[in-house]
Amino acid sequence: MTDSTTRYRHDGLNLAYQAEGAGSVLLLVHGFPLNRSMWKRVGGFDGYRTVAPDLRGMGESEASAANYSMAAYADDLLALLDVLGDDRAVLCGLSMGGYIVFEVLRRAPERVAGLILMDTKAAADDEPGRQGRDAMAERVRHDGPAAVVAAMLPKLLDPEVARQQPDLVDLVRRMMEGTPVAGLVGALEAMRDRPDSLALLERVSVPTLVVVGAEDQLTPPAVARIMANGIRGAELEVIPGAGHLPPLERPSRTRAAMGRFLARV
Ligand code: MLT
């Protein structure tokens, strides 16, 4: 994808995205605490206008002081669809991006033409998980993004990929380090408070692809299978040699899986 930034305003914030190609919209929603550049290696798809936003408080999108929730992120995306002039889009979300995609589905199912759920999960945080979010937010307030880097970076990539591609490790680290404290804390609180989406699965009636890295430590294949089994007709693609970030670790395999699915939607 190209790097050129386009901006729109929503909820008083200056929000960034990039778009390329022509056709139906494919919205690529990045994970925590990354930005839209995580989709760069995947490229565009024939017949699609590929649109990759930076979530509020990440990448080049302004951070609000407050108002972080799955609802706020989802409304930012729905406002972006309005700006693009599109009623419907195929939504692709990785990890936290998937939590937001579930929220869009809950709020505006008529705007969802298809789903790609990548290295994400439908279940909400359990109590220890919620406490973990609070502890991490506290560390981020004291130590900044370094706290998230220390806790998450070792778990994001397949160890073999990390060993072979030190540049990729650096790229991911830089994305994390570039995220402002307000965006990090806001996202941690939004993930802590996100609703459970398990009951939503059986209501999904659009074509769905579930993708997961075979070596994902954060949302392993067993978790992906729960989503794929819960959604009528969903397909599951397990990407060998990838951890939590297949679009960066195995871009060709990920692109091929996405392309096969998108050609059918
Ligand atoms: C992500 O990759 O977006 C996060 O790991 C999601 C999470 O912490 O639940």
mmCIF file of C-alpha atoms and ligand atoms in Angstrom:
data_model
loop_
_atom_site.group_PDB
_atom_site.id
_atom_site.type_symbol
_atom_site.label_atom_id
_atom_site.label_comp_id
_atom_site.label_asym_id
_atom_site.label_seq_id
_atom_site.Cartn_x
_atom_site.Cartn_y
_atom_site.Cartn_z
ATOM 1 C CA MET A 1 0.000 0.000 0.000
ATOM 2 C CA THR A 2 1.075 3.568 -0.556
ATOM 3 C CA ASP A 3 1.959 5.765 2.401
ATOM 4 C CA SER A 4 -0.103 8.826 1.559
ATOM 5 C CA THR A 5 -2.238 10.018 4.434
ATOM 6 C CA THR A 6 -5.775 11.307 4.110
ATOM 7 C CA ARG A 7 -7.545 12.876 7.057
ATOM 8 C CA TYR A 8 -11.095 13.252 8.291
ATOM 9 C CA ARG A 9 -12.658 14.730 11.390
ATOM 10 C CA HIS A 10 -14.898 12.877 13.767
ATOM 11 C CA ASP A 11 -15.845 13.426 17.400
ATOM 12 C CA GLY A 12 -13.603 16.521 17.422
ATOM 13 C CA LEU A 13 -10.538 14.500 16.400
ATOM 14 C CA ASN A 14 -8.273 14.616 13.383
ATOM 15 C CA LEU A 15 -8.138 10.996 12.191
ATOM 16 C CA ALA A 16 -5.854 9.511 9.509
ATOM 17 C CA TYR A 17 -6.259 6.758 6.937
ATOM 18 C CA GLN A 18 -4.855 5.667 3.613
ATOM 19 C CA ALA A 19 -6.753 4.300 0.639
ATOM 20 C CA GLU A 20 -5.822 2.670 -2.607
ATOM 21 C CA GLY A 21 -7.577 0.907 -5.475
ATOM 22 C CA ALA A 22 -11.155 1.120 -6.655
ATOM 23 C CA GLY A 23 -14.253 -0.939 -5.947
ATOM 24 C CA SER A 24 -15.983 -2.182 -2.801
ATOM 25 C CA VAL A 25 -14.370 -0.998 0.408
ATOM 26 C CA LEU A 26 -12.134 -3.367 2.360
ATOM 27 C CA LEU A 27 -11.474 -1.785 5.746
ATOM 28 C CA LEU A 28 -8.281 -3.018 7.433
ATOM 29 C CA VAL A 29 -8.353 -2.404 11.180
ATOM 30 C CA HIS A 30 -5.016 -2.737 12.974
ATOM 31 C CA GLY A 31 -4.271 -4.208 16.399
ATOM 32 C CA PHE A 32 -2.894 -2.842 19.689
ATOM 33 C CA PRO A 33 -0.696 -0.845 19.930
ATOM 34 C CA LEU A 34 0.194 -0.659 16.286
ATOM 35 C CA ASN A 35 -0.924 1.443 13.329
ATOM 36 C CA ARG A 36 -2.083 1.115 9.737
ATOM 37 C CA SER A 37 1.423 0.432 8.440
ATOM 38 C CA MET A 38 1.033 -3.151 9.714
ATOM 39 C CA TRP A 39 -1.028 -3.824 6.541
ATOM 40 C CA LYS A 40 1.582 -2.449 4.162
ATOM 41 C CA ARG A 41 3.079 -5.800 3.187
ATOM 42 C CA VAL A 42 -0.322 -7.232 2.290
ATOM 43 C CA GLY A 43 -0.966 -4.725 -0.528
ATOM 44 C CA GLY A 44 -4.187 -4.104 -2.479
ATOM 45 C CA PHE A 45 -6.793 -6.459 -3.977
ATOM 46 C CA ASP A 46 -8.469 -6.411 -7.397
ATOM 47 C CA GLY A 47 -11.989 -5.018 -7.242
ATOM 48 C CA TYR A 48 -11.459 -3.459 -3.813
ATOM 49 C CA ARG A 49 -10.717 -0.030 -2.465
ATOM 50 C CA THR A 50 -8.421 -0.941 0.403
ATOM 51 C CA VAL A 51 -8.747 1.516 3.270
ATOM 52 C CA ALA A 52 -6.508 1.339 6.344
ATOM 53 C CA PRO A 53 -7.285 3.761 9.175
ATOM 54 C CA ASP A 54 -5.168 4.644 12.197
ATOM 55 C CA LEU A 55 -7.347 4.181 15.272
ATOM 56 C CA ARG A 56 -7.767 7.207 17.539
ATOM 57 C CA GLY A 57 -4.653 7.592 19.686
ATOM 58 C CA MET A 58 -2.474 5.447 17.416
ATOM 59 C CA GLY A 59 -0.419 6.062 14.274
ATOM 60 C CA GLU A 60 -1.134 9.485 12.835
ATOM 61 C CA SER A 61 -4.603 9.814 14.376
ATOM 62 C CA GLU A 62 -5.061 12.307 17.161
ATOM 63 C CA ALA A 63 -5.450 10.981 20.690
ATOM 64 C CA SER A 64 -8.506 12.104 22.609
ATOM 65 C CA ALA A 65 -7.987 12.823 26.301
ATOM 66 C CA ALA A 66 -10.887 10.511 27.168
ATOM 67 C CA ASN A 67 -13.698 8.577 25.414
ATOM 68 C CA TYR A 68 -11.976 5.349 24.482
ATOM 69 C CA SER A 69 -14.300 2.381 24.057
ATOM 70 C CA MET A 70 -15.105 -0.180 21.407
ATOM 71 C CA ALA A 71 -18.166 1.961 20.662
ATOM 72 C CA ALA A 72 -16.022 5.073 20.088
ATOM 73 C CA TYR A 73 -13.595 3.220 17.807
ATOM 74 C CA ALA A 74 -16.516 1.640 15.901
ATOM 75 C CA ASP A 75 -18.198 5.023 15.456
ATOM 76 C CA ASP A 76 -14.926 6.423 14.076
ATOM 77 C CA LEU A 77 -14.974 3.641 11.447
ATOM 78 C CA LEU A 78 -18.647 4.154 10.594
ATOM 79 C CA ALA A 79 -17.937 7.882 10.169
ATOM 80 C CA LEU A 80 -15.065 6.972 7.846
ATOM 81 C CA LEU A 81 -17.433 4.858 5.720
ATOM 82 C CA ASP A 82 -19.718 7.913 5.518
ATOM 83 C CA VAL A 83 -16.767 10.056 4.404
ATOM 84 C CA LEU A 84 -15.892 7.462 1.752
ATOM 85 C CA GLY A 85 -19.528 7.483 0.611
ATOM 86 C CA ASP A 86 -19.914 3.735 1.045
ATOM 87 C CA ASP A 87 -22.882 2.017 2.605
ATOM 88 C CA ARG A 88 -21.159 -1.317 3.120
ATOM 89 C CA ALA A 89 -17.649 -2.697 3.482
ATOM 90 C CA VAL A 90 -15.794 -5.921 4.075
ATOM 91 C CA LEU A 91 -14.275 -5.491 7.527
ATOM 92 C CA CYS A 92 -10.941 -7.056 8.406
ATOM 93 C CA GLY A 93 -9.709 -6.686 11.985
ATOM 94 C CA LEU A 94 -6.587 -8.032 13.625
ATOM 95 C CA SER A 95 -6.790 -8.706 17.363
ATOM 96 C CA MET A 96 -8.069 -5.448 18.930
ATOM 97 C CA GLY A 97 -9.128 -4.547 15.384
ATOM 98 C CA GLY A 98 -11.327 -7.664 15.519
ATOM 99 C CA TYR A 99 -12.910 -6.528 18.804
ATOM 100 C CA ILE A 100 -13.816 -3.274 17.040
ATOM 101 C CA VAL A 101 -15.169 -5.116 14.001
ATOM 102 C CA PHE A 102 -17.476 -7.079 16.349
ATOM 103 C CA GLU A 103 -18.696 -3.754 17.741
ATOM 104 C CA VAL A 104 -19.425 -2.408 14.224
ATOM 105 C CA LEU A 105 -21.368 -5.610 13.574
ATOM 106 C CA ARG A 106 -23.338 -5.079 16.770
ATOM 107 C CA ARG A 107 -24.124 -1.418 15.992
ATOM 108 C CA ALA A 108 -24.596 -1.461 12.215
ATOM 109 C CA PRO A 109 -24.831 -5.005 10.759
ATOM 110 C CA GLU A 110 -26.357 -3.601 7.560
ATOM 111 C CA ARG A 111 -23.027 -1.961 6.752
ATOM 112 C CA VAL A 112 -20.996 -5.182 6.885
ATOM 113 C CA ALA A 113 -20.649 -7.099 3.603
ATOM 114 C CA GLY A 114 -18.120 -9.652 4.844
ATOM 115 C CA LEU A 115 -15.723 -10.335 7.703
ATOM 116 C CA ILE A 116 -12.079 -11.274 8.075
ATOM 117 C CA LEU A 117 -11.312 -12.001 11.716
ATOM 118 C CA MET A 118 -7.572 -12.261 12.162
ATOM 119 C CA ASP A 119 -5.753 -13.377 15.332
ATOM 120 C CA THR A 120 -8.604 -12.153 17.463
ATOM 121 C CA LYS A 121 -11.224 -13.609 19.791
ATOM 122 C CA ALA A 122 -14.909 -13.190 20.554
ATOM 123 C CA ALA A 123 -14.740 -13.625 24.333
ATOM 124 C CA ALA A 124 -14.448 -10.633 26.682
ATOM 125 C CA ASP A 125 -11.644 -10.362 29.243
ATOM 126 C CA ASP A 126 -12.117 -12.465 32.379
ATOM 127 C CA GLU A 127 -11.472 -10.908 35.809
ATOM 128 C CA PRO A 128 -7.707 -11.658 35.908
ATOM 129 C CA GLY A 129 -7.504 -10.288 32.365
ATOM 130 C CA ARG A 130 -9.235 -7.067 33.416
ATOM 131 C CA GLN A 131 -6.892 -6.695 36.362
ATOM 132 C CA GLY A 132 -3.975 -7.232 33.983
ATOM 133 C CA ARG A 133 -5.225 -4.343 31.805
ATOM 134 C CA ASP A 134 -5.319 -2.040 34.854
ATOM 135 C CA ALA A 135 -1.836 -3.090 35.938
ATOM 136 C CA MET A 136 -0.491 -2.490 32.410
ATOM 137 C CA ALA A 137 -2.201 0.926 32.195
ATOM 138 C CA GLU A 138 -0.588 1.878 35.500
ATOM 139 C CA ARG A 139 2.844 0.834 34.217
ATOM 140 C CA VAL A 140 2.285 2.792 30.994
ATOM 141 C CA ARG A 141 1.404 5.933 32.979
ATOM 142 C CA HIS A 142 4.762 5.621 34.764
ATOM 143 C CA ASP A 143 7.064 4.230 32.071
ATOM 144 C CA GLY A 144 5.325 5.141 28.800
ATOM 145 C CA PRO A 145 5.210 2.786 25.785
ATOM 146 C CA ALA A 146 8.347 0.947 26.997
ATOM 147 C CA ALA A 147 6.119 -0.925 29.473
ATOM 148 C CA VAL A 148 3.975 -2.337 26.647
ATOM 149 C CA VAL A 149 7.018 -3.111 24.511
ATOM 150 C CA ALA A 150 8.579 -5.112 27.342
ATOM 151 C CA ALA A 151 5.403 -7.070 28.038
ATOM 152 C CA MET A 152 4.122 -7.654 24.499
ATOM 153 C CA LEU A 153 6.914 -7.590 21.953
ATOM 154 C CA PRO A 154 8.324 -11.016 22.921
ATOM 155 C CA LYS A 155 4.860 -12.556 22.415
ATOM 156 C CA LEU A 156 3.853 -10.964 19.112
ATOM 157 C CA LEU A 157 6.051 -12.760 16.604
ATOM 158 C CA ASP A 158 6.818 -16.410 15.983
ATOM 159 C CA PRO A 159 10.253 -16.811 17.712
ATOM 160 C CA GLU A 160 11.708 -18.194 14.489
ATOM 161 C CA VAL A 161 10.511 -15.147 12.507
ATOM 162 C CA ALA A 162 11.925 -12.841 15.204
ATOM 163 C CA ARG A 163 15.279 -14.613 14.972
ATOM 164 C CA GLN A 164 15.396 -14.450 11.177
ATOM 165 C CA GLN A 165 13.994 -10.946 10.737
ATOM 166 C CA PRO A 166 15.473 -8.516 13.301
ATOM 167 C CA ASP A 167 14.305 -5.623 11.072
ATOM 168 C CA LEU A 168 10.723 -6.750 11.529
ATOM 169 C CA VAL A 169 11.168 -6.848 15.307
ATOM 170 C CA ASP A 170 12.468 -3.255 15.119
ATOM 171 C CA LEU A 171 9.567 -2.170 12.929
ATOM 172 C CA VAL A 172 7.014 -3.534 15.390
ATOM 173 C CA ARG A 173 8.913 -2.006 18.328
ATOM 174 C CA ARG A 174 8.894 1.411 16.632
ATOM 175 C CA MET A 175 5.139 1.199 16.024
ATOM 176 C CA MET A 176 4.607 0.472 19.711
ATOM 177 C CA GLU A 177 7.046 3.130 20.910
ATOM 178 C CA GLY A 178 5.349 5.743 18.710
ATOM 179 C CA THR A 179 1.978 5.302 20.398
ATOM 180 C CA PRO A 180 1.165 8.101 22.866
ATOM 181 C CA VAL A 181 0.345 7.279 26.495
ATOM 182 C CA ALA A 182 -3.255 8.530 26.137
ATOM 183 C CA GLY A 183 -3.816 6.170 23.200
ATOM 184 C CA LEU A 184 -2.243 3.228 25.043
ATOM 185 C CA VAL A 185 -4.138 3.727 28.294
ATOM 186 C CA GLY A 186 -7.376 4.453 26.421
ATOM 187 C CA ALA A 187 -7.067 1.251 24.382
ATOM 188 C CA LEU A 188 -6.228 -0.838 27.454
ATOM 189 C CA GLU A 189 -9.344 0.473 29.225
ATOM 190 C CA ALA A 190 -11.477 -0.042 26.109
ATOM 191 C CA MET A 191 -10.269 -3.657 25.788
ATOM 192 C CA ARG A 192 -10.834 -4.231 29.525
ATOM 193 C CA ASP A 193 -14.437 -3.066 29.209
ATOM 194 C CA ARG A 194 -15.315 -4.601 25.850
ATOM 195 C CA PRO A 195 -18.500 -6.642 25.702
ATOM 196 C CA ASP A 196 -18.449 -10.356 25.079
ATOM 197 C CA SER A 197 -19.144 -11.158 21.405
ATOM 198 C CA LEU A 198 -19.628 -14.934 21.660
ATOM 199 C CA ALA A 199 -23.406 -14.627 21.374
ATOM 200 C CA LEU A 200 -22.945 -12.487 18.284
ATOM 201 C CA LEU A 201 -21.276 -15.314 16.347
ATOM 202 C CA GLU A 202 -24.456 -17.237 15.520
ATOM 203 C CA ARG A 203 -26.061 -14.006 14.270
ATOM 204 C CA VAL A 204 -23.337 -13.382 11.658
ATOM 205 C CA SER A 205 -24.887 -13.939 8.239
ATOM 206 C CA VAL A 206 -22.163 -12.551 5.948
ATOM 207 C CA PRO A 207 -19.256 -14.483 4.384
ATOM 208 C CA THR A 208 -16.523 -14.839 6.998
ATOM 209 C CA LEU A 209 -12.878 -15.824 6.946
ATOM 210 C CA VAL A 210 -11.043 -16.532 10.195
ATOM 211 C CA VAL A 211 -7.241 -16.277 9.938
ATOM 212 C CA VAL A 212 -4.716 -17.179 12.630
ATOM 213 C CA GLY A 213 -0.972 -17.647 12.856
ATOM 214 C CA ALA A 214 -0.154 -21.265 13.725
ATOM 215 C CA GLU A 215 2.260 -20.017 16.414
ATOM 216 C CA ASP A 216 0.071 -17.217 17.822
ATOM 217 C CA GLN A 217 0.639 -17.163 21.609
ATOM 218 C CA LEU A 218 -1.940 -14.446 22.365
ATOM 219 C CA THR A 219 -4.943 -15.725 20.405
ATOM 220 C CA PRO A 220 -3.954 -19.296 19.458
ATOM 221 C CA PRO A 221 -5.578 -21.438 16.743
ATOM 222 C CA ALA A 222 -7.883 -23.083 19.326
ATOM 223 C CA VAL A 223 -9.454 -19.659 19.968
ATOM 224 C CA ALA A 224 -9.800 -19.011 16.227
ATOM 225 C CA ARG A 225 -11.582 -22.361 15.873
ATOM 226 C CA ILE A 226 -14.214 -21.250 18.384
ATOM 227 C CA MET A 227 -15.044 -18.294 16.117
ATOM 228 C CA ALA A 228 -14.938 -20.316 12.914
ATOM 229 C CA ASN A 229 -17.161 -23.048 14.394
ATOM 230 C CA GLY A 230 -19.586 -20.465 15.808
ATOM 231 C CA ILE A 231 -20.175 -18.575 12.542
ATOM 232 C CA ARG A 232 -22.277 -20.319 9.910
ATOM 233 C CA GLY A 233 -20.191 -21.154 6.834
ATOM 234 C CA ALA A 234 -17.015 -19.488 8.142
ATOM 235 C CA GLU A 235 -13.704 -20.649 6.723
ATOM 236 C CA LEU A 236 -10.543 -21.009 8.799
ATOM 237 C CA GLU A 237 -7.015 -20.414 7.485
ATOM 238 C CA VAL A 238 -4.094 -21.270 9.750
ATOM 239 C CA ILE A 239 -0.922 -19.520 8.545
ATOM 240 C CA PRO A 240 2.190 -21.666 9.182
ATOM 241 C CA GLY A 241 5.273 -19.918 10.553
ATOM 242 C CA ALA A 242 3.355 -16.893 11.846
ATOM 243 C CA GLY A 243 2.600 -15.679 15.365
ATOM 244 C CA HIS A 244 0.108 -12.922 16.253
ATOM 245 C CA LEU A 245 0.904 -10.743 13.212
ATOM 246 C CA PRO A 246 0.585 -12.844 10.009
ATOM 247 C CA PRO A 247 0.265 -9.767 7.700
ATOM 248 C CA LEU A 248 3.801 -8.784 8.755
ATOM 249 C CA GLU A 249 5.328 -12.206 9.364
ATOM 250 C CA ARG A 250 3.953 -14.128 6.371
ATOM 251 C CA PRO A 251 2.527 -11.449 4.057
ATOM 252 C CA SER A 252 2.351 -13.640 0.917
ATOM 253 C CA ARG A 253 0.467 -16.471 2.633
ATOM 254 C CA THR A 254 -1.823 -13.997 4.376
ATOM 255 C CA ARG A 255 -2.462 -12.068 1.189
ATOM 256 C CA ALA A 256 -3.239 -15.272 -0.699
ATOM 257 C CA ALA A 257 -5.768 -16.379 1.940
ATOM 258 C CA MET A 258 -7.413 -12.942 1.936
ATOM 259 C CA GLY A 259 -7.411 -12.761 -1.867
ATOM 260 C CA ARG A 260 -9.100 -16.169 -2.298
ATOM 261 C CA PHE A 261 -11.804 -15.126 0.142
ATOM 262 C CA LEU A 262 -12.303 -11.618 -1.269
ATOM 263 C CA ALA A 263 -12.707 -12.979 -4.790
ATOM 264 C CA ARG A 264 -15.746 -14.915 -3.520
ATOM 265 C CA VAL A 265 -17.472 -12.232 -1.405
HETATM 266 C C1 MLT B 1 -3.786 -6.849 20.034
HETATM 267 O O1 MLT B 1 -2.918 -7.429 19.398
HETATM 268 O O2 MLT B 1 -4.550 -6.027 19.501
HETATM 269 C C2 MLT B 1 -3.865 -7.138 21.515
HETATM 270 O O3 MLT B 1 -2.994 -8.157 21.857
HETATM 271 C C3 MLT B 1 -5.256 -7.524 21.895
HETATM 272 C C4 MLT B 1 -5.376 -7.785 23.370
HETATM 273 O O4 MLT B 1 -4.484 -7.440 24.147
HETATM 274 O O5 MLT B 1 -6.414 -8.342 23.776
#
